[in-house]
mmCIF file of C-alpha atoms in Angstrom:
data_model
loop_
_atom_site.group_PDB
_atom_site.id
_atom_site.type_symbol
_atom_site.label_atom_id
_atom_site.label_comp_id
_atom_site.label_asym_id
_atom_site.label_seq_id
_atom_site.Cartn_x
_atom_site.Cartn_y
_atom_site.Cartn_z
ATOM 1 C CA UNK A 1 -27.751 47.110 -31.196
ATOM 2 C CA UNK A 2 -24.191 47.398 -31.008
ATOM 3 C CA UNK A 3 -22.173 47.235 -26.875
ATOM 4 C CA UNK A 4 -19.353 48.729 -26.717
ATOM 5 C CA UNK A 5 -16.975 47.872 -23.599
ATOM 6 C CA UNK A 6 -13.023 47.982 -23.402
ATOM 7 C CA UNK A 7 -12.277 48.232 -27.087
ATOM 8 C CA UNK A 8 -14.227 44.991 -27.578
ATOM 9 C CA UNK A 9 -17.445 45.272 -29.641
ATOM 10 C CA UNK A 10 -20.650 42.995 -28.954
ATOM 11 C CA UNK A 11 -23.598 42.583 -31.465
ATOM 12 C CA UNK A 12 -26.698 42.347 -29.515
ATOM 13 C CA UNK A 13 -29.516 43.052 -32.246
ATOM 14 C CA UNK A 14 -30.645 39.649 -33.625
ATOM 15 C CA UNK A 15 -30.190 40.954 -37.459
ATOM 16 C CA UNK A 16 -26.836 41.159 -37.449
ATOM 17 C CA UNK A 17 -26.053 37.789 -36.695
ATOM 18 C CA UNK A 18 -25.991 34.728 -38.540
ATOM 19 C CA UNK A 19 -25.168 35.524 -42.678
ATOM 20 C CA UNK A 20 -23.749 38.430 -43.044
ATOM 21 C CA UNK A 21 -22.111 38.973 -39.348
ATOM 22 C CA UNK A 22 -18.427 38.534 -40.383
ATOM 23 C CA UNK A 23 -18.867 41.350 -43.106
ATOM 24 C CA UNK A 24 -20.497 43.531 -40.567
ATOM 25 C CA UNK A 25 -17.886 42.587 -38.066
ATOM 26 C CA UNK A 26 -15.278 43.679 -40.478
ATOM 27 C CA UNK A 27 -17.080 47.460 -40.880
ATOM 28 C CA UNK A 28 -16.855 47.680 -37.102
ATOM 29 C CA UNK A 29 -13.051 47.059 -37.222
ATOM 30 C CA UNK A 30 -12.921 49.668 -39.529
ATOM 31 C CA UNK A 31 -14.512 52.360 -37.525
ATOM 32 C CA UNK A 32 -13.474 51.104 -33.879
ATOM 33 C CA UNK A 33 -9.949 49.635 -35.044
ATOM 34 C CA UNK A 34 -10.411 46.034 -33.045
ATOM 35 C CA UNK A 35 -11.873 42.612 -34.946
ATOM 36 C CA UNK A 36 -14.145 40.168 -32.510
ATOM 37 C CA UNK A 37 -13.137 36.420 -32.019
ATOM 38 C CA UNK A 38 -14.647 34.883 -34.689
ATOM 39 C CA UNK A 39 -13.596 31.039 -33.138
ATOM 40 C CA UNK A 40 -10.800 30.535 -35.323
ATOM 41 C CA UNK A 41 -8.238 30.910 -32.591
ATOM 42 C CA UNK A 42 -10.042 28.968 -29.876
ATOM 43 C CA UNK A 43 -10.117 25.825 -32.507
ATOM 44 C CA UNK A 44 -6.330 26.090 -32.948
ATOM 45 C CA UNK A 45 -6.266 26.396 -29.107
ATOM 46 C CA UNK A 46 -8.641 23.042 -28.399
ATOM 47 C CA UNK A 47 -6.141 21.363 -31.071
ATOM 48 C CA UNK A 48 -2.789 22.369 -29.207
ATOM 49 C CA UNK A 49 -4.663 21.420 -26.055
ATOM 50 C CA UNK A 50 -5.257 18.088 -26.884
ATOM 51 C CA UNK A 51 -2.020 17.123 -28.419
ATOM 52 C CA UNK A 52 -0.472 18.401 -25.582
ATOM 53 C CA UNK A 53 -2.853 16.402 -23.098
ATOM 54 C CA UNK A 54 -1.922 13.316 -25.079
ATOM 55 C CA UNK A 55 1.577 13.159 -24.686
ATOM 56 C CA UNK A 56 1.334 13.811 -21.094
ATOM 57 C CA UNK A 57 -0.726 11.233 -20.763
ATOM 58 C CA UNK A 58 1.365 8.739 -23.215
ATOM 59 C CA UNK A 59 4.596 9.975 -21.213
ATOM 60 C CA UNK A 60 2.644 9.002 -17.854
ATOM 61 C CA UNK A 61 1.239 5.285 -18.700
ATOM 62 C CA UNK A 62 4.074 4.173 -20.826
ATOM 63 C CA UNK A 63 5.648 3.043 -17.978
ATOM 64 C CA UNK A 64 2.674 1.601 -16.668
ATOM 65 C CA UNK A 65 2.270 -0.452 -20.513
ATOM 66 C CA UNK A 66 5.514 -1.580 -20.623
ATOM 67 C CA UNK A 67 5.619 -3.167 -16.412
ATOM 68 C CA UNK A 68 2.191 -5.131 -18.080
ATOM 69 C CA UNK A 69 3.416 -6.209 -20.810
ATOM 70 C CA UNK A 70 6.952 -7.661 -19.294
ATOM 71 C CA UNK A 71 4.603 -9.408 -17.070
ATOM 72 C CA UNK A 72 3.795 -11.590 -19.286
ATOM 73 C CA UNK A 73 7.201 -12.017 -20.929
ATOM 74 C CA UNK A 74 8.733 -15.533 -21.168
ATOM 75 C CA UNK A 75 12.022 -14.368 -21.085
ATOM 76 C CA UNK A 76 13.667 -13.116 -17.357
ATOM 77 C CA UNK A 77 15.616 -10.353 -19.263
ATOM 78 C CA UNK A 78 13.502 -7.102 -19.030
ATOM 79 C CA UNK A 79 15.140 -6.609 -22.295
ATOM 80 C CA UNK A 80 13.018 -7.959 -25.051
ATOM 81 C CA UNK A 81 9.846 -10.059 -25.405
ATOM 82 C CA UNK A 82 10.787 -13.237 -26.145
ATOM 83 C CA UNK A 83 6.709 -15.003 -25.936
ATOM 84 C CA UNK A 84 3.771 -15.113 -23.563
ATOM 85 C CA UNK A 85 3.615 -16.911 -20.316
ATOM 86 C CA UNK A 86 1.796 -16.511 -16.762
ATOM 87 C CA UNK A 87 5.049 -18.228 -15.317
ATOM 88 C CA UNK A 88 5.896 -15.171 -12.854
ATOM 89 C CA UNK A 89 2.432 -14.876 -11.645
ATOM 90 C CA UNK A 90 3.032 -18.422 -10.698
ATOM 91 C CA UNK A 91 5.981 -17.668 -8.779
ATOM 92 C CA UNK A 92 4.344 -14.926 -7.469
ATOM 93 C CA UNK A 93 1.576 -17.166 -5.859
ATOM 94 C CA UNK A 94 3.738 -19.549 -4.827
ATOM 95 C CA UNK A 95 5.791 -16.981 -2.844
ATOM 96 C CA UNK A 96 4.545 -17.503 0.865
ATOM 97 C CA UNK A 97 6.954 -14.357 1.997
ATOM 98 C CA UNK A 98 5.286 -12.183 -0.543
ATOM 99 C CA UNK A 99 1.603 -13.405 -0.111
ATOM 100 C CA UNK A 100 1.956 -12.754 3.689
ATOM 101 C CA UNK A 101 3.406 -9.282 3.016
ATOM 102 C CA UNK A 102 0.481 -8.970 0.762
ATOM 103 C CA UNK A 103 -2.062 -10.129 3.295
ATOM 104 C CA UNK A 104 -0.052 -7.882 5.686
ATOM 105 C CA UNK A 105 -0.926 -4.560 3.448
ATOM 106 C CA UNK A 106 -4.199 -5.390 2.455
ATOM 107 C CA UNK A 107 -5.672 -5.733 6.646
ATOM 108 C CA UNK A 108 -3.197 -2.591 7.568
ATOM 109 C CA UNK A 109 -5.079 -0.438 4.751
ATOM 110 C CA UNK A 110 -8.644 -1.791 5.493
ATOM 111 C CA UNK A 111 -7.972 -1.180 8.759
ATOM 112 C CA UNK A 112 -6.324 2.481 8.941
ATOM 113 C CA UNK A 113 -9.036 3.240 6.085
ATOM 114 C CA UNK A 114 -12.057 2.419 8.103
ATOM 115 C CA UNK A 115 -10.821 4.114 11.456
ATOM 116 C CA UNK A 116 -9.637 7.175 9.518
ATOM 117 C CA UNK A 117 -13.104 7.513 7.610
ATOM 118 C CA UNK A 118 -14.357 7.533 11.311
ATOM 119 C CA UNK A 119 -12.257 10.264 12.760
ATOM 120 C CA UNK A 120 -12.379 12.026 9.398
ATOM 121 C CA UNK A 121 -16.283 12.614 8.931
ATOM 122 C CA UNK A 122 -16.467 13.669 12.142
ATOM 123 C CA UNK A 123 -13.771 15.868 11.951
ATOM 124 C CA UNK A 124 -15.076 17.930 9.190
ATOM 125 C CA UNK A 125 -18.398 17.531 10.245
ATOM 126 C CA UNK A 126 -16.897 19.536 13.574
ATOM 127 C CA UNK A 127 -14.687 22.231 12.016
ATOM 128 C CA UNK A 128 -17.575 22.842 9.487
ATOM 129 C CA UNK A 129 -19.956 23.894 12.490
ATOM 130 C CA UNK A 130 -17.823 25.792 14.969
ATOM 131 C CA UNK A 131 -16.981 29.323 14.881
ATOM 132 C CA UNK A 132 -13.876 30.057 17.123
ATOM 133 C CA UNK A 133 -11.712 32.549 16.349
ATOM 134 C CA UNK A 134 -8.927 29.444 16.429
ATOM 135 C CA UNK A 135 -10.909 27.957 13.762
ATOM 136 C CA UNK A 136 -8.065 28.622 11.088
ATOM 137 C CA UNK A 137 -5.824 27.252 13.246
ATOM 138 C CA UNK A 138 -7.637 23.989 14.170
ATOM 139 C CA UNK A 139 -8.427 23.766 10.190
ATOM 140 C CA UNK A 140 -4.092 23.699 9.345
ATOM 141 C CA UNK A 141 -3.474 21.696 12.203
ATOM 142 C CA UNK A 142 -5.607 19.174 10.395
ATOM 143 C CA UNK A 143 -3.675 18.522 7.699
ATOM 144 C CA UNK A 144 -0.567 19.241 9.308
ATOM 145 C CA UNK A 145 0.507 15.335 8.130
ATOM 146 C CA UNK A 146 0.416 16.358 4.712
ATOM 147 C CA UNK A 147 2.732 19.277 4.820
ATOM 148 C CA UNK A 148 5.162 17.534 7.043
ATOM 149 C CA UNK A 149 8.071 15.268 5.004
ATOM 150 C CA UNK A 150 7.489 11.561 5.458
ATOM 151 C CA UNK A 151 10.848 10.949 6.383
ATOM 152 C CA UNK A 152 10.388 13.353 9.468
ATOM 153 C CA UNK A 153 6.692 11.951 10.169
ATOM 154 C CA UNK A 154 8.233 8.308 10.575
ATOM 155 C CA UNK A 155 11.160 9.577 12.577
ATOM 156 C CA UNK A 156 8.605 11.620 14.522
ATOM 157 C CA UNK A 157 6.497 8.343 15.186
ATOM 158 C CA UNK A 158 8.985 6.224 16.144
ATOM 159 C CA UNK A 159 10.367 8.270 18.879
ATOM 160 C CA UNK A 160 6.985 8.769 20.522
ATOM 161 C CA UNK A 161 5.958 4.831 20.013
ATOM 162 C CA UNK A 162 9.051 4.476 21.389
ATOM 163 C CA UNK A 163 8.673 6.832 24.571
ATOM 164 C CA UNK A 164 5.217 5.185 25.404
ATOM 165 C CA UNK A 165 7.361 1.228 25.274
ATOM 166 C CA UNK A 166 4.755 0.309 22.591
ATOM 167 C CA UNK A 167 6.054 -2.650 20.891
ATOM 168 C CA UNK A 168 6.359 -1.953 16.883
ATOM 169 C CA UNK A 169 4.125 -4.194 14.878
ATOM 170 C CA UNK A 170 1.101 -3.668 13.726
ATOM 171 C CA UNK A 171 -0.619 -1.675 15.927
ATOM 172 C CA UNK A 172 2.292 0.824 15.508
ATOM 173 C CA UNK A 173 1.633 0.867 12.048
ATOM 174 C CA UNK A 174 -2.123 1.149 11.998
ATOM 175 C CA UNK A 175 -1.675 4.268 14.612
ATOM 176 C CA UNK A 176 1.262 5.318 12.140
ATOM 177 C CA UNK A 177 -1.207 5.612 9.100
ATOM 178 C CA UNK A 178 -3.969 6.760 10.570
ATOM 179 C CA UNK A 179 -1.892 9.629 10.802
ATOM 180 C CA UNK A 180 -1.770 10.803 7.473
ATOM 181 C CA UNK A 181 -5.081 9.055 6.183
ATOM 182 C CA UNK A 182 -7.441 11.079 8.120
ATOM 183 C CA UNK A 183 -6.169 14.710 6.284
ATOM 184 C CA UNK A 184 -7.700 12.635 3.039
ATOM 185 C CA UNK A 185 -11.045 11.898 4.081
ATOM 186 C CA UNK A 186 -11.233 15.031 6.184
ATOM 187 C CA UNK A 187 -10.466 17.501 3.339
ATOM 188 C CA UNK A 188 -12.914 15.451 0.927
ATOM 189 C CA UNK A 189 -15.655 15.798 3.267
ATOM 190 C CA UNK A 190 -14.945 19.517 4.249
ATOM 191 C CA UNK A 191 -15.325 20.301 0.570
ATOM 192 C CA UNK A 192 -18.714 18.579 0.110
ATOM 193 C CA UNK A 193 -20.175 20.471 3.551
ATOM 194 C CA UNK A 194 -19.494 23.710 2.044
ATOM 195 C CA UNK A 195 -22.300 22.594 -0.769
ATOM 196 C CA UNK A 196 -24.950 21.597 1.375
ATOM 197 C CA UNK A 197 -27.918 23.862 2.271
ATOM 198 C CA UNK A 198 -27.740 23.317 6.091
ATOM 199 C CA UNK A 199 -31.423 24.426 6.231
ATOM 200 C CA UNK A 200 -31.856 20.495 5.279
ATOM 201 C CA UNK A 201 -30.698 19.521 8.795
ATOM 202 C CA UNK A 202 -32.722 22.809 10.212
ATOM 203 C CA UNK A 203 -35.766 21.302 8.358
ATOM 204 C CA UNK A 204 -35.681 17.545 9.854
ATOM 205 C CA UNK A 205 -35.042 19.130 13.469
ATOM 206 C CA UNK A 206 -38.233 21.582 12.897
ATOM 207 C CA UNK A 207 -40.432 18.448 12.168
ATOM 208 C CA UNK A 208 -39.064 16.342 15.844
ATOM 209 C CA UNK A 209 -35.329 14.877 14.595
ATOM 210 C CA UNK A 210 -33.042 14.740 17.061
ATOM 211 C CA UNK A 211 -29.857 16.368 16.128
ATOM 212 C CA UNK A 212 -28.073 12.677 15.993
ATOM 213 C CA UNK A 213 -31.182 11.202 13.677
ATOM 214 C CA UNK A 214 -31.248 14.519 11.558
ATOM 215 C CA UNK A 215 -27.600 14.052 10.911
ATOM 216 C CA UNK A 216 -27.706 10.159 9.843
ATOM 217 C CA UNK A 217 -30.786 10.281 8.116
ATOM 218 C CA UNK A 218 -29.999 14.121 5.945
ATOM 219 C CA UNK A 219 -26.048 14.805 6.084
ATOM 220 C CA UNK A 220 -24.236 11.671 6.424
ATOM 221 C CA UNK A 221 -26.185 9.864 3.061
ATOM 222 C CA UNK A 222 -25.143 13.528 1.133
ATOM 223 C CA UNK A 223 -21.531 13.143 2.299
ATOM 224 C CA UNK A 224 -21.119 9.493 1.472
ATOM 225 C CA UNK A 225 -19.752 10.030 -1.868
ATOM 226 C CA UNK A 226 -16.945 12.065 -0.256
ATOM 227 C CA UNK A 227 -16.635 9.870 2.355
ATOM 228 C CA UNK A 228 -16.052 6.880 -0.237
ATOM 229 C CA UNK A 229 -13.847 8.832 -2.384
ATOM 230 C CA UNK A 230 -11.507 10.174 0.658
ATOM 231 C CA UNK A 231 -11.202 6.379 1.549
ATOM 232 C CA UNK A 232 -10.496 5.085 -1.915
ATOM 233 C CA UNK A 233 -7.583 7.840 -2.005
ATOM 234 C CA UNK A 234 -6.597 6.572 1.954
ATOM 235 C CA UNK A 235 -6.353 2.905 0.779
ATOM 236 C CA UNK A 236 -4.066 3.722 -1.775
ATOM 237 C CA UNK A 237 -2.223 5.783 0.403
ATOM 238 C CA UNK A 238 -1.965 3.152 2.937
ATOM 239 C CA UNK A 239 -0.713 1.020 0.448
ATOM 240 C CA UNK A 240 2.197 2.891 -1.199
ATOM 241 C CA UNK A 241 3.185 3.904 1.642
ATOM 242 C CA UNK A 242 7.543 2.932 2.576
ATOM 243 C CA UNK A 243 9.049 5.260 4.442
ATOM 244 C CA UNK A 244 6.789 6.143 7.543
ATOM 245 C CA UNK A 245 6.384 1.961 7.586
ATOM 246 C CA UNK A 246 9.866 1.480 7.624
ATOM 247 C CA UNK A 247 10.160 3.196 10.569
ATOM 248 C CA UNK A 248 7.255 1.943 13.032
ATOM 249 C CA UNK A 249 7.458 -1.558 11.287
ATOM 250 C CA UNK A 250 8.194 -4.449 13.746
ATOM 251 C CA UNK A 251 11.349 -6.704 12.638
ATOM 252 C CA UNK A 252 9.223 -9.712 12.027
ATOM 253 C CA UNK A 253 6.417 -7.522 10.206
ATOM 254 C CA UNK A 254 6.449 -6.617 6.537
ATOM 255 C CA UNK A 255 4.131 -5.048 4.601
ATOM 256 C CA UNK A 256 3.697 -5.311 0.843
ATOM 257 C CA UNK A 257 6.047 -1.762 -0.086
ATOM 258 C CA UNK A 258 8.723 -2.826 2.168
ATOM 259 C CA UNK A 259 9.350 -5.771 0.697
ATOM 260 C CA UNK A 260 8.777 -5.027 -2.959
ATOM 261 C CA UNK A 261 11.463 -2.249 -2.068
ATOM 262 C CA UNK A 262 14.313 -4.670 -0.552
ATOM 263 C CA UNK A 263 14.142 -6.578 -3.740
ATOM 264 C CA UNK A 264 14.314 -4.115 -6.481
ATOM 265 C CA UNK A 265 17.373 -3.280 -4.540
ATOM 266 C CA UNK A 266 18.834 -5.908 -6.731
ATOM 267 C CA UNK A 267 16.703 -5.272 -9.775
ATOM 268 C CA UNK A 268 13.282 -5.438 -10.647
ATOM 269 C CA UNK A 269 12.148 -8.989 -11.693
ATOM 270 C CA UNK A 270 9.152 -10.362 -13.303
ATOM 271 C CA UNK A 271 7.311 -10.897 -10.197
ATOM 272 C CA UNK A 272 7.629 -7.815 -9.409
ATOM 273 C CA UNK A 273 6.043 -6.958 -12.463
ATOM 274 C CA UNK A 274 3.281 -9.182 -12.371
ATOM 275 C CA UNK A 275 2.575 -7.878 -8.544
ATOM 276 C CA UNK A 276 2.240 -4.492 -10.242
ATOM 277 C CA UNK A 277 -0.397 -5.616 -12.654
ATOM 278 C CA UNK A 278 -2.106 -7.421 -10.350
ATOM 279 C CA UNK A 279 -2.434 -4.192 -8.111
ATOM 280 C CA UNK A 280 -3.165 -2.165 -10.786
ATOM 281 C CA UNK A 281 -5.969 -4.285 -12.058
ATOM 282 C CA UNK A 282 -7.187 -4.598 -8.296
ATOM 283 C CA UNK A 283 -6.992 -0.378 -8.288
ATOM 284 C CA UNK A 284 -8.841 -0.277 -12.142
ATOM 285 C CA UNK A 285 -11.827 -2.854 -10.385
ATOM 286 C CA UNK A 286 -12.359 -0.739 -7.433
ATOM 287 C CA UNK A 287 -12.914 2.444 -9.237
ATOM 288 C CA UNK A 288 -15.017 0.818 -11.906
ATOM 289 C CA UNK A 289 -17.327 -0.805 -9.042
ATOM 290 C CA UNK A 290 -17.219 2.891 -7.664
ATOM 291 C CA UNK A 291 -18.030 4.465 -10.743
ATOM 292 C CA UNK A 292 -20.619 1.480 -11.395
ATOM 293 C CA UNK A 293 -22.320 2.312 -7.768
ATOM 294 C CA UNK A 294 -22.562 5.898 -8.718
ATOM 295 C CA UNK A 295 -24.304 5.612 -11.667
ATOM 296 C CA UNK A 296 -27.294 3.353 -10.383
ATOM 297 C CA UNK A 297 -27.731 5.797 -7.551
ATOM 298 C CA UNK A 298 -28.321 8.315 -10.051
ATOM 299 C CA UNK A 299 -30.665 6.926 -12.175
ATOM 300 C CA UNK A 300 -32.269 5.320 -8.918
ATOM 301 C CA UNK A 301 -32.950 9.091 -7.983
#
């Protein structure tokens, strides 16, 4: 049995597939003037795809390589490797200013994760269960702190930290980042409550939940995976962040991007390089322990 739709000609009788099916296509082209796929082009396709994927992807962690492998250069010269040697990573520990700008970064992202996570689930658990007609609206104003430039956001900040006589420091800064975190976790978790079948929560209620234990006990366990991965992408957030610190940053506060950017003012330097490792190999553990914790939930269910 032979379909024919839009010029393009599909075989559906069983005999004519298998041997035989390319000369039998060709007879078709001769009566209806157009030849099927026959794969050919989709393999040159996969192969251009892939090259193409792999030098995006070498053009994107060169850099990365070549800040790890400096790290470990004897030589100060970001020039040419002259041996191996953990010598900056030493300097780096040793470095009280840096390990309390560290320290600094690490309780300012814990921090403005966990709170955003917070406001975030709830959030999306809110927009995904009203129906105003301002809905739209609320739903932009959300992630308004995305669309706005950074530069504006800080300047933004500090005039209204400033009009309440809150003293910069770190409360500034948690408030600050909070700010843009929560459109993270928010948008994750809107995306996952669009997949579930709210007749779940309907179901528990039915059987005596109360709408709090229905929620905590059916939705919040099917959201944590979104919840987890908005945070993860939060953190990092929090951590890269410069410009919105640099202006709701107290004068005898630094954070971990602030000062790696006041010294590559004068060039980057091996510590810096090792610091980059080190956070990259701190990034690389986190999403291995994530991917780890996924797994074993899977085969667990």
């Amino acid at each position: 049995m032979i379909k024919i739709q839009n010029n393009e000609i599909e075989v559906l009788d069983p005999k004519m597939q298998g041997e035989g099916a390319e000369a039998k296509n060709d007879t078709l082209v001769k009566k209806f003037g157009k030849k099927r796929n026959t794969g050919s082009g989709m393999k040159r396709s996969t192969r251009f795809e892939k090259i193409y994927l792999g030098i995006i992807f070498f053009l994107m962690y060169l850099p990365v390589a070549v800040v790890i492998i400096f790290s470990f250069n004897e030589s100060k010269l970001p020039v040419r490797l002259t041996g191996f040697s953990f010598q900056w990573y030493e300097k780096l520990f040793a470095d009280s200013a840096m390990m309390e700008a560290l320290v600094n970064s690490l309780i300012l992202g814990v921090a403005s994760c966990a709170v955003s996570a917070v406001i975030g689930t709830l959030g999306a658990v809110g927009l995904s269960r009203i129906h105003w007609k301002t809905k739209g609206a609320l739903e932009y104003i959300s992630i308004l702190p995305l669309m706005i430039p950074e530069i504006i956001l800080g300047m933004v900040l500090m005039a209204f930290f400033y009009m309440l006589n809150l003293p910069f420091g770190m409360l500034t800064l948690l408030i600050g980042h909070t700010v843009f975190c929560i459109p993270y976790i928010l948008m994750e978790v809107k995306a996952r409550l669009v997949g579930l079948d709210p007749s779940l929560e309907e179901a528990a209620r039915d059987l005596g939940a109360t709408s709090m234990r229905a929620f905590f006990d059916i939705t919040l366990p099917l959201i944590m995976p979104a919840v987890a991965s908005g945070s993860l992408l939060a953190f990092a957030m929090s951590m890269d962040d410069v410009v919105i610190s640099i202006f709701i940053n107290g004068p005898r506060l630094s954070t971990l991007p602030i000062k790696v950017y006041t010294q590559i003012k004068t060039g980057v330097t091996p510590e810096i390089n090792a610091l980059c490792t080190i956070m990259l190999a701190f990034t690389a553990g986190i999403l291995l322990v994530y991917s780890l914790v996924k797994k074993l939930r899977r085969r667990s269910q």
